Coordinates of C-alpha atoms and ligand atoms in Angstrom, one line a residue:
M1 CA 221.7 -103.7 42.1
I2 CA 222.8 -105.8 45.0
R3 CA 223.1 -102.8 47.2
T4 CA 219.5 -101.7 46.3
T5 CA 218.1 -105.1 47.3
L6 CA 220.0 -105.0 50.6
A7 CA 218.8 -101.5 51.4
L8 CA 215.3 -102.4 50.5
G9 CA 215.5 -105.6 52.7
A10 CA 216.8 -103.6 55.6
L11 CA 214.1 -101.0 55.2
L12 CA 211.3 -103.7 55.2
F13 CA 212.8 -105.3 58.2
A14 CA 213.1 -102.0 60.1
S15 CA 209.5 -100.9 59.3
A16 CA 208.0 -104.3 60.2
A17 CA 209.8 -104.3 63.5
N18 CA 209.0 -100.7 64.1
A19 CA 205.3 -100.5 64.2
V20 CA 203.5 -103.7 65.0
T21 CA 200.5 -102.9 67.2
I22 CA 198.6 -105.5 69.1
V23 CA 195.0 -104.8 70.2
E24 CA 194.2 -107.2 73.0
N25 CA 191.4 -107.9 75.4
V26 CA 188.5 -107.0 73.2
N27 CA 185.0 -108.5 72.7
G28 CA 185.4 -108.7 69.0
I29 CA 182.3 -109.4 66.8
Q30 CA 182.2 -109.6 63.0
I31 CA 181.0 -111.6 60.1
G32 CA 183.2 -114.3 58.7
A33 CA 183.6 -115.3 55.1
D34 CA 181.0 -117.9 55.7
G35 CA 178.4 -115.2 56.6
K36 CA 178.3 -116.4 60.2
L37 CA 178.9 -114.4 63.3
Q38 CA 182.6 -114.6 64.4
H39 CA 184.1 -113.7 67.8
F40 CA 187.7 -112.6 68.3
G41 CA 189.7 -111.5 71.3
S42 CA 192.7 -109.7 69.9
F43 CA 194.3 -108.7 66.6
V44 CA 197.6 -107.4 65.2
I45 CA 198.0 -104.3 63.0
G46 CA 201.0 -103.9 60.7
D47 CA 202.7 -100.6 60.0
D48 CA 200.7 -100.2 56.8
G49 CA 197.5 -100.0 58.8
R50 CA 196.4 -103.4 57.7
V51 CA 195.5 -106.4 59.9
T52 CA 198.1 -109.1 60.0
Q53 CA 196.5 -111.5 62.5
V54 CA 193.2 -112.1 64.2
M55 CA 193.0 -114.3 67.3
A56 CA 190.3 -115.8 69.4
N57 CA 192.5 -115.5 72.6
P58 CA 192.2 -112.0 74.2
T59 CA 195.8 -112.2 75.6
P60 CA 197.9 -113.8 72.9
R61 CA 201.6 -114.4 73.6
M62 CA 203.4 -112.2 71.2
S63 CA 207.1 -111.7 71.6
R64 CA 207.5 -108.8 69.2
F65 CA 205.2 -105.8 69.1
D66 CA 205.8 -102.1 69.5
R67 CA 202.5 -100.9 70.8
M68 CA 199.9 -102.6 72.8
I69 CA 196.3 -101.3 73.1
N70 CA 194.3 -102.8 75.9
G71 CA 190.6 -102.9 74.8
E72 CA 189.5 -103.5 78.4
G73 CA 187.0 -106.0 77.3
R74 CA 185.0 -103.5 75.3
T75 CA 183.1 -104.5 72.2
V76 CA 184.9 -104.0 68.8
L77 CA 183.2 -104.2 65.5
P78 CA 184.7 -103.6 62.0
G79 CA 184.0 -100.1 60.8
L80 CA 180.5 -99.9 59.4
I81 CA 179.9 -99.2 55.8
D82 CA 177.0 -97.2 54.5
A83 CA 176.3 -98.5 51.0
H84 CA 174.3 -95.5 50.0
G85 CA 174.7 -92.0 51.4
H86 CA 175.1 -88.4 50.2
V87 CA 178.3 -87.2 51.8
M88 CA 178.2 -83.6 50.7
D89 CA 174.5 -83.2 51.4
L90 CA 175.0 -84.5 54.9
G91 CA 177.6 -81.8 55.5
F92 CA 175.5 -79.1 53.8
A93 CA 172.4 -80.2 55.8
A94 CA 174.4 -79.8 59.0
L95 CA 175.4 -76.3 58.0
R96 CA 172.0 -75.2 56.8
I97 CA 168.6 -74.8 58.4
D98 CA 167.2 -78.2 59.4
V99 CA 163.5 -78.5 59.6
T100 CA 163.4 -82.3 60.1
G101 CA 161.1 -83.5 62.9
T102 CA 158.7 -80.5 62.7
Q103 CA 155.3 -81.5 63.9
S104 CA 153.2 -78.9 62.1
I105 CA 153.4 -76.1 59.6
A106 CA 153.4 -73.6 62.5
E107 CA 156.5 -75.2 63.9
L108 CA 158.2 -75.1 60.5
Q109 CA 157.4 -71.4 60.4
Q110 CA 158.8 -70.8 63.9
R111 CA 162.1 -72.5 63.0
L112 CA 162.4 -70.4 59.9
R113 CA 161.8 -67.1 61.9
D114 CA 164.4 -68.2 64.5
Y115 CA 166.9 -69.1 61.8
A116 CA 166.4 -65.9 59.9
A117 CA 166.9 -63.9 63.1
A118 CA 170.1 -65.8 63.9
H119 CA 171.5 -65.5 60.4
P120 CA 170.8 -61.9 59.3
N121 CA 173.5 -61.8 56.7
D122 CA 172.6 -65.0 54.8
A123 CA 171.3 -63.7 51.4
W124 CA 169.3 -67.0 50.9
I125 CA 167.9 -69.4 53.4
V126 CA 168.2 -72.9 52.1
G127 CA 167.2 -75.9 54.1
F128 CA 166.0 -79.4 54.3
G129 CA 163.8 -82.0 55.9
W130 CA 160.1 -81.2 55.9
N131 CA 157.7 -84.1 55.7
Q132 CA 154.0 -83.3 55.5
E133 CA 153.3 -86.9 56.7
S134 CA 154.4 -85.8 60.2
W135 CA 152.0 -82.8 60.3
P136 CA 148.3 -82.9 61.2
E137 CA 147.6 -80.9 58.1
K138 CA 149.0 -83.8 55.9
R139 CA 149.4 -81.3 53.0
F140 CA 152.5 -79.8 51.2
P141 CA 153.6 -76.4 52.5
T142 CA 153.0 -73.5 50.2
S143 CA 154.8 -70.2 49.2
A144 CA 152.3 -68.4 51.4
D145 CA 153.2 -70.6 54.4
L146 CA 156.8 -69.6 54.0
D147 CA 156.1 -65.9 53.3
A148 CA 154.3 -65.7 56.6
A149 CA 157.5 -66.5 58.3
V150 CA 160.2 -64.9 56.1
S151 CA 159.5 -62.6 53.2
D152 CA 162.5 -60.3 53.0
R153 CA 164.8 -62.8 51.2
P154 CA 164.5 -66.1 49.3
V155 CA 163.7 -69.3 51.1
V156 CA 163.9 -72.8 49.6
L157 CA 163.3 -75.9 51.7
E158 CA 163.7 -79.4 50.4
R159 CA 161.4 -82.3 51.4
V160 CA 162.9 -85.0 53.5
D161 CA 163.2 -87.4 50.6
G162 CA 164.9 -84.8 48.4
H163 CA 162.3 -85.2 45.6
A164 CA 160.5 -81.9 46.1
V165 CA 161.2 -78.3 47.2
V166 CA 159.0 -75.5 48.4
A167 CA 160.0 -71.9 47.7
N168 CA 158.7 -68.6 49.1
S169 CA 157.7 -65.7 46.9
A170 CA 161.1 -64.0 47.0
A171 CA 162.7 -67.2 45.7
L172 CA 160.1 -67.5 43.0
R173 CA 160.9 -63.9 41.9
A174 CA 164.6 -64.6 42.0
A175 CA 164.1 -67.7 39.8
G176 CA 161.8 -65.9 37.4
V177 CA 159.0 -68.4 38.1
T178 CA 155.5 -67.0 37.6
A179 CA 151.9 -68.5 37.6
A180 CA 152.4 -69.1 33.8
T181 CA 155.5 -71.3 34.3
Q182 CA 154.9 -74.8 33.1
P183 CA 156.6 -77.8 34.7
P184 CA 159.0 -79.9 32.5
S185 CA 158.1 -83.5 31.8
G186 CA 158.8 -85.6 34.8
G187 CA 157.9 -82.8 37.2
E188 CA 155.1 -81.0 38.8
I189 CA 154.4 -77.5 40.3
H190 CA 151.7 -76.6 42.8
D191 CA 151.5 -73.6 45.2
G192 CA 155.3 -73.1 45.3
V193 CA 156.1 -76.8 45.6
F194 CA 158.4 -78.2 42.8
V195 CA 158.4 -81.9 42.4
D196 CA 161.2 -84.0 40.8
A197 CA 162.2 -82.6 37.4
A198 CA 160.5 -79.2 38.2
R199 CA 162.9 -78.5 41.1
E200 CA 165.5 -77.3 38.8
L201 CA 163.3 -74.3 37.8
V202 CA 163.8 -72.8 41.3
E203 CA 167.1 -74.5 42.4
R204 CA 169.1 -73.0 39.5
A205 CA 168.7 -69.6 41.1
I206 CA 170.3 -70.6 44.5
P207 CA 173.8 -69.3 44.7
K208 CA 176.4 -72.1 44.3
P209 CA 178.4 -72.9 47.5
T210 CA 182.0 -71.6 47.4
M211 CA 184.9 -73.9 47.5
E212 CA 185.5 -73.0 51.2
Q213 CA 181.9 -73.8 52.0
R214 CA 182.3 -77.2 50.2
D215 CA 185.4 -78.1 52.1
Q216 CA 183.7 -77.1 55.4
A217 CA 180.7 -79.3 54.5
L218 CA 182.9 -82.3 53.7
E219 CA 184.8 -81.9 57.0
K220 CA 181.5 -81.6 58.9
S221 CA 180.1 -84.7 57.2
Q222 CA 183.2 -86.8 58.0
Q223 CA 183.0 -85.8 61.7
I224 CA 179.3 -86.9 61.8
L225 CA 180.0 -90.2 60.0
L226 CA 183.0 -91.1 62.2
G227 CA 181.0 -90.3 65.3
F228 CA 178.4 -92.9 64.2
G229 CA 181.1 -95.5 63.4
V230 CA 180.8 -95.2 59.7
T231 CA 184.3 -95.7 58.1
G232 CA 183.2 -96.3 54.5
V233 CA 180.4 -94.9 52.2
G234 CA 179.0 -95.7 48.8
S235 CA 178.9 -92.0 47.9
M236 CA 175.9 -91.6 45.7
S237 CA 175.1 -89.0 43.1
T238 CA 178.6 -87.5 43.4
S239 CA 178.6 -84.4 41.3
V240 CA 181.8 -83.2 39.6
D241 CA 182.0 -80.5 42.2
D242 CA 181.7 -83.1 44.9
W243 CA 184.4 -85.2 43.3
N244 CA 186.7 -82.2 43.2
S245 CA 186.0 -81.6 46.9
F246 CA 186.9 -85.2 47.7
R247 CA 190.1 -84.8 45.7
R248 CA 191.1 -81.6 47.5
A249 CA 190.5 -83.3 50.8
G250 CA 192.5 -86.3 49.7
E251 CA 195.4 -84.2 48.5
A252 CA 195.5 -82.3 51.8
G253 CA 195.4 -85.5 53.8
R254 CA 191.9 -84.6 55.2
L255 CA 190.0 -87.6 53.9
N256 CA 189.5 -90.2 56.6
V257 CA 186.2 -91.9 55.6
R258 CA 186.7 -94.2 52.6
L259 CA 184.5 -93.1 49.7
M260 CA 183.3 -95.4 46.9
S261 CA 182.0 -92.7 44.6
Y262 CA 179.1 -93.1 42.1
L263 CA 179.1 -90.1 39.8
S264 CA 175.9 -88.4 39.0
G265 CA 174.7 -89.5 35.6
T266 CA 176.6 -90.2 32.4
E267 CA 177.1 -86.4 31.9
S268 CA 179.7 -86.7 34.7
M269 CA 181.8 -88.9 32.4
K270 CA 182.9 -85.7 30.6
A271 CA 184.9 -84.9 33.7
V272 CA 185.7 -88.4 34.9
P273 CA 185.6 -90.6 31.8
T274 CA 186.6 -93.9 33.4
P275 CA 186.8 -95.4 36.9
T276 CA 189.8 -94.3 38.9
P277 CA 192.1 -96.5 41.0
W278 CA 191.9 -96.2 44.7
L279 CA 193.6 -92.9 45.7
Y280 CA 195.1 -91.4 48.9
G281 CA 195.8 -94.5 50.8
D282 CA 192.6 -96.2 49.6
R283 CA 190.4 -93.4 50.7
L284 CA 188.7 -92.5 47.4
R285 CA 187.7 -94.2 44.2
A286 CA 185.4 -93.4 41.4
V287 CA 183.7 -96.7 40.9
G288 CA 180.3 -96.2 39.3
I289 CA 177.7 -94.1 37.7
K290 CA 174.4 -93.4 39.4
L291 CA 171.2 -93.4 37.3
F292 CA 167.5 -92.8 38.2
A293 CA 164.6 -94.8 37.0
D294 CA 161.8 -93.1 39.0
G295 CA 161.1 -90.7 41.9
A296 CA 160.1 -91.5 45.5
L297 CA 157.0 -93.0 47.1
G298 CA 156.2 -90.1 49.5
S299 CA 155.7 -87.6 46.7
R300 CA 154.1 -90.3 44.5
G301 CA 157.0 -90.2 42.1
A302 CA 157.7 -93.9 42.5
W303 CA 156.7 -95.6 39.2
L304 CA 154.2 -98.4 40.0
K305 CA 152.8 -101.2 37.9
Q306 CA 149.3 -100.4 39.2
P307 CA 147.8 -97.0 40.2
Y308 CA 148.4 -95.5 43.6
A309 CA 145.8 -96.7 46.1
D310 CA 145.5 -93.2 47.5
K311 CA 145.6 -91.4 44.1
P312 CA 144.1 -93.7 41.4
D313 CA 144.8 -91.3 38.5
T314 CA 148.6 -91.8 38.7
R315 CA 151.1 -94.6 38.6
G316 CA 154.0 -92.2 39.4
L317 CA 156.8 -91.0 37.2
Q318 CA 158.7 -93.0 34.7
F319 CA 162.0 -91.2 34.1
H320 CA 163.3 -93.0 31.0
S321 CA 162.0 -95.2 28.2
D322 CA 163.4 -98.7 28.1
A323 CA 165.7 -97.7 25.2
E324 CA 166.9 -94.6 27.0
L325 CA 167.8 -96.3 30.2
Y326 CA 169.5 -99.1 28.3
D327 CA 171.6 -96.6 26.4
L328 CA 172.6 -94.7 29.6
A329 CA 173.6 -97.9 31.4
L330 CA 175.4 -99.2 28.3
R331 CA 177.5 -96.0 28.1
A332 CA 178.5 -96.3 31.7
A333 CA 179.2 -100.0 31.6
T334 CA 181.3 -99.9 28.4
A335 CA 183.5 -97.2 30.0
G336 CA 184.1 -99.7 32.8
F337 CA 181.9 -98.2 35.5
Q338 CA 179.6 -100.1 37.8
V339 CA 176.0 -99.0 37.3
A340 CA 173.8 -98.1 40.3
T341 CA 170.2 -97.2 39.4
H342 CA 167.7 -95.7 41.8
A343 CA 164.4 -97.7 41.6
I344 CA 161.6 -97.5 44.1
G345 CA 158.3 -98.5 42.5
D346 CA 157.7 -102.1 41.2
A347 CA 157.5 -100.9 37.6
A348 CA 160.8 -99.1 37.9
N349 CA 162.5 -102.1 39.5
A350 CA 161.2 -104.4 36.8
Q351 CA 162.5 -102.0 34.1
V352 CA 166.0 -101.8 35.7
I353 CA 166.2 -105.6 36.1
S354 CA 165.3 -106.0 32.4
T355 CA 167.9 -103.4 31.5
Y356 CA 170.7 -105.2 33.5
E357 CA 169.6 -108.6 32.1
K358 CA 170.0 -107.3 28.6
L359 CA 173.3 -105.6 29.4
G360 CA 174.9 -108.7 31.0
K361 CA 177.4 -109.3 28.3
Y362 CA 178.7 -105.7 28.2
C363 CA 180.7 -105.8 31.4
K364 CA 183.3 -108.5 31.6
A365 CA 182.7 -111.3 34.2
D366 CA 181.9 -109.2 37.3
C367 CA 179.2 -106.6 36.7
R368 CA 177.7 -106.2 40.2
W369 CA 174.8 -104.2 38.9
R370 CA 173.2 -102.3 41.7
I371 CA 169.6 -101.3 42.3
E372 CA 169.4 -98.5 44.8
H373 CA 166.5 -98.8 47.3
F374 CA 164.6 -101.7 45.7
Q375 CA 161.8 -100.6 47.9
I376 CA 158.6 -101.9 46.2
A377 CA 159.2 -105.0 44.1
D378 CA 156.8 -107.3 42.4
P379 CA 157.4 -110.6 44.2
A380 CA 157.7 -112.2 40.8
D381 CA 160.7 -110.0 39.9
I382 CA 162.8 -110.8 43.0
P383 CA 164.1 -114.2 41.8
R384 CA 165.5 -112.3 38.7
L385 CA 168.1 -110.5 40.8
A386 CA 170.6 -113.3 41.5
P387 CA 170.9 -114.8 38.0
A388 CA 171.7 -111.4 36.6
G389 CA 174.2 -110.6 39.4
I390 CA 172.2 -107.7 40.7
I391 CA 172.9 -106.3 44.2
A392 CA 169.9 -104.9 46.2
S393 CA 171.2 -101.8 48.0
M394 CA 168.5 -101.1 50.6
Q395 CA 168.0 -98.9 53.6
P396 CA 166.4 -100.5 56.6
T397 CA 165.4 -97.2 58.3
H398 CA 163.4 -96.3 55.1
Q399 CA 161.1 -99.2 56.1
T400 CA 160.5 -97.9 59.6
S401 CA 160.0 -94.3 58.4
D402 CA 157.8 -95.2 55.4
R403 CA 155.6 -98.0 56.8
L404 CA 152.3 -96.1 57.2
M405 CA 152.9 -94.0 54.1
A406 CA 153.7 -97.2 52.1
E407 CA 150.5 -98.8 53.3
A408 CA 148.5 -95.7 52.2
R409 CA 150.2 -95.5 48.8
L410 CA 149.9 -99.2 47.9
G411 CA 146.9 -100.4 49.9
P412 CA 147.0 -103.6 52.0
N413 CA 147.4 -106.2 49.1
R414 CA 150.5 -105.0 47.4
L415 CA 153.1 -105.1 50.2
A416 CA 154.4 -108.6 49.7
G417 CA 157.6 -107.3 47.9
A418 CA 157.9 -104.2 50.0
Y419 CA 161.3 -103.7 51.8
A420 CA 161.6 -107.5 51.4
W421 CA 165.1 -108.0 52.8
Q422 CA 164.8 -111.7 53.8
T423 CA 163.1 -112.6 50.5
V424 CA 166.0 -110.9 48.7
L425 CA 168.6 -113.0 50.6
K426 CA 166.6 -116.2 50.3
S427 CA 166.5 -115.6 46.5
G428 CA 170.3 -115.8 46.5
A429 CA 170.9 -112.1 45.7
R430 CA 173.5 -110.0 47.6
L431 CA 172.2 -107.4 50.0
A432 CA 173.9 -104.2 51.0
F433 CA 172.6 -101.9 53.7
G434 CA 172.9 -98.1 54.1
S435 CA 170.8 -95.2 55.3
D436 CA 170.5 -92.8 52.3
F437 CA 171.7 -90.1 54.6
P438 CA 170.8 -87.3 55.0
V439 CA 167.3 -88.6 54.1
E440 CA 167.7 -90.7 57.2
S441 CA 170.2 -90.4 60.0
P442 CA 173.6 -91.8 59.0
N443 CA 173.7 -93.6 62.4
P444 CA 173.8 -97.3 61.3
F445 CA 172.6 -98.7 64.7
P446 CA 168.9 -97.8 64.2
G447 CA 169.4 -99.5 60.8
L448 CA 170.8 -102.6 62.4
S449 CA 167.9 -102.5 64.9
A450 CA 165.3 -102.1 62.2
G451 CA 167.0 -104.8 60.2
I452 CA 166.4 -107.4 62.9
S453 CA 163.1 -106.1 64.2
R454 CA 161.1 -104.3 61.5
Q455 CA 160.3 -101.9 64.4
D456 CA 161.0 -98.3 64.9
M457 CA 163.0 -96.9 67.8
H458 CA 159.8 -97.0 69.9
G459 CA 159.2 -100.7 69.3
Q460 CA 156.4 -100.1 66.8
P461 CA 154.6 -102.0 65.5
P462 CA 154.7 -104.8 68.0
G463 CA 156.2 -108.0 66.5
G464 CA 157.5 -106.0 63.6
W465 CA 156.0 -104.9 60.2
I466 CA 155.7 -108.0 57.9
P467 CA 157.9 -109.9 60.4
A468 CA 158.8 -112.6 57.9
E469 CA 161.2 -110.1 56.4
R470 CA 163.2 -109.6 59.6
L471 CA 166.9 -110.5 59.4
S472 CA 169.1 -112.2 62.0
F473 CA 171.7 -109.9 63.6
A474 CA 174.4 -111.7 61.5
Q475 CA 172.5 -111.0 58.3
A476 CA 172.0 -107.3 59.2
L477 CA 175.6 -106.8 60.2
D478 CA 176.8 -108.6 57.1
A479 CA 174.8 -106.1 55.0
F480 CA 176.4 -103.1 56.8
T481 CA 179.9 -104.6 56.5
R482 CA 180.9 -107.3 54.0
G483 CA 177.8 -106.8 51.9
A484 CA 178.3 -103.1 51.6
A485 CA 182.1 -103.6 50.8
Y486 CA 181.2 -106.1 48.1
A487 CA 178.7 -103.7 46.6
G488 CA 181.5 -101.2 46.2
F489 CA 184.2 -103.6 44.9
A490 CA 186.1 -103.1 48.1
E491 CA 185.8 -106.5 49.8
D492 CA 189.5 -107.1 49.6
K493 CA 190.1 -104.0 51.7
I494 CA 187.3 -103.4 54.1
G495 CA 184.3 -105.0 55.7
A496 CA 186.0 -107.3 58.2
L497 CA 189.2 -107.5 60.3
E498 CA 191.1 -110.1 58.4
P499 CA 194.8 -110.4 57.3
G500 CA 195.4 -108.0 54.4
K501 CA 192.4 -105.8 55.1
Y502 CA 192.5 -102.4 56.8
A503 CA 192.3 -102.1 60.5
D504 CA 189.1 -100.0 60.2
F505 CA 187.2 -100.6 63.5
I506 CA 185.0 -99.1 66.1
I507 CA 184.7 -99.5 69.9
V508 CA 181.1 -99.4 71.1
D509 CA 179.4 -99.2 74.5
R510 CA 177.5 -102.5 74.4
D511 CA 177.5 -105.9 72.9
P512 CA 175.0 -105.7 70.1
T513 CA 174.4 -109.5 70.2
K514 CA 173.2 -109.3 73.8
V515 CA 170.7 -106.5 73.8
D516 CA 167.2 -106.0 72.5
P517 CA 166.5 -104.1 69.3
Q518 CA 165.6 -100.8 71.1
S519 CA 168.9 -100.9 73.0
L520 CA 170.8 -101.9 69.9
A521 CA 169.4 -98.7 68.2
Q522 CA 170.9 -96.6 71.1
T523 CA 174.4 -98.0 70.8
Q524 CA 177.0 -95.3 71.2
V525 CA 180.3 -95.4 69.4
L526 CA 183.2 -94.6 71.8
E527 CA 186.1 -94.7 69.3
T528 CA 186.6 -94.9 65.6
W529 CA 189.8 -96.2 64.0
I530 CA 190.8 -96.1 60.3
A531 CA 193.9 -97.9 59.0
G532 CA 195.1 -98.5 62.6
K533 CA 194.8 -94.9 63.6
K534 CA 192.3 -93.4 66.0
V535 CA 190.4 -90.7 64.0
W536 CA 187.5 -90.0 66.4
E537 CA 186.8 -90.4 70.0
R538 CA 183.7 -89.6 72.1
A539 CA 184.4 -86.6 74.3
P540 CA 185.1 -87.9 77.8
S541 CA 182.5 -85.6 79.4
A542 CA 179.8 -86.8 77.0
A543 CA 180.8 -90.5 77.5
A544 CA 180.7 -90.0 81.3
T545 CA 177.3 -88.3 81.0
E546 CA 176.0 -91.2 78.9
R547 CA 177.2 -93.8 81.4
G548 CA 175.7 -91.8 84.3
K549 CA 172.2 -91.9 82.8
Ligands
LIG601 ZN1 170.0 -91.5 47.8

């Protein structure tokens, strides 16, 4: 017994003396526990990859350390956390045809032709990213539009918001869809476009990705995220297959980005019946269940209290009755899961708030109910968030992308609770920021920029859209660090460089507190570190080119 204690003591001493790293001479910026901007000049990392000390002085006098990293005065931020992203979808999107940014149906067709020519052996062409709002036609694409580009094999292309797909005739044949096919409730079909619940009619025919393709997609996704300085993600709508991909990567030591997983619907609980502890060096945890209350605003699937201004015969899609939603959330909460529910329209948000209010007693003290997006809220409902302990998980770049569309869908007099970040914070509720990648780019810097400016990357509109909802830089950074960590029950591990938390940090090419919003959006990540190890570095040639510009 005594010998064991001695041996253990010696081991602890040896390891502590072996691997103390000091990072000095940095322009460190983060959010303190008081929510205010905090500056630091150096910090110390223990051998377990956790921070042991953070100091204001850039050149602290330390007598014992094993490794010194000179930050050369560069700016260091804690690793950024995206509270809501789709990790596998990001990887798949990067490996599939990408039609984002097309400016017309003709351009979409040209990209399809080019992709088909470059991938003659792909049995199916599956892609992502069209948005009819960017086209002069302002209409959904049709099967005939796709047939004109590729007709020899099935093509299925998802809308940028993920709520609709368009299929060519070969895909319709493969899926057995005919003119007589009726959409299920909660879905619509028109001219080869399948909205919300109807998507399944065509998507079920797409061959499932192989295990190798999944592993490849996860690796690709992590590389993209690390390159943008994202070290943690609220991994939304994790399917059981996704979960197994994460586990495989964890087992193989290939998981760098920390994933707080929200499994897709209560049916996932058959495979993952309860939340898991943190796994693989705190890289992965099943923390919650993701539910849906409605669709999206672009496809008029968001469920509104009043009819759409630009389509007065509809109020959008209600996915569940009050009793159904309550039952789903209750099943997840009683199993110990955090519940995160997608709600975009004001009617959906009110329904989810009421559901959480009623459920309060079913999760012990700390429920942290989440509403994903919280895009269009009735201003009367916002003060209900804080008393019920509801976190608003919002995406600042949705505001800049959706601005004109939201004005069209809602009209000018119903925007008071739209993307209302400052009102949410003033109400006392917690705010977490993310991007909903791959719906938007996973790059958090345009998100930080939109957060403080309510302007897009071109500075539009001047002064910002509904400028009263702008945040300070500290509030926006808080939502991308501490707020996002809190939203995933990870605030004891990540979100700030503080003793006991992981040394997850990034080195960037400018001081984000000293530049205008447009420059902030252009911030380049130079290095990304997780648990005190460098896991990504900008290629030297690329960095030099950037500097030379
Ligand atoms: Zn999402």
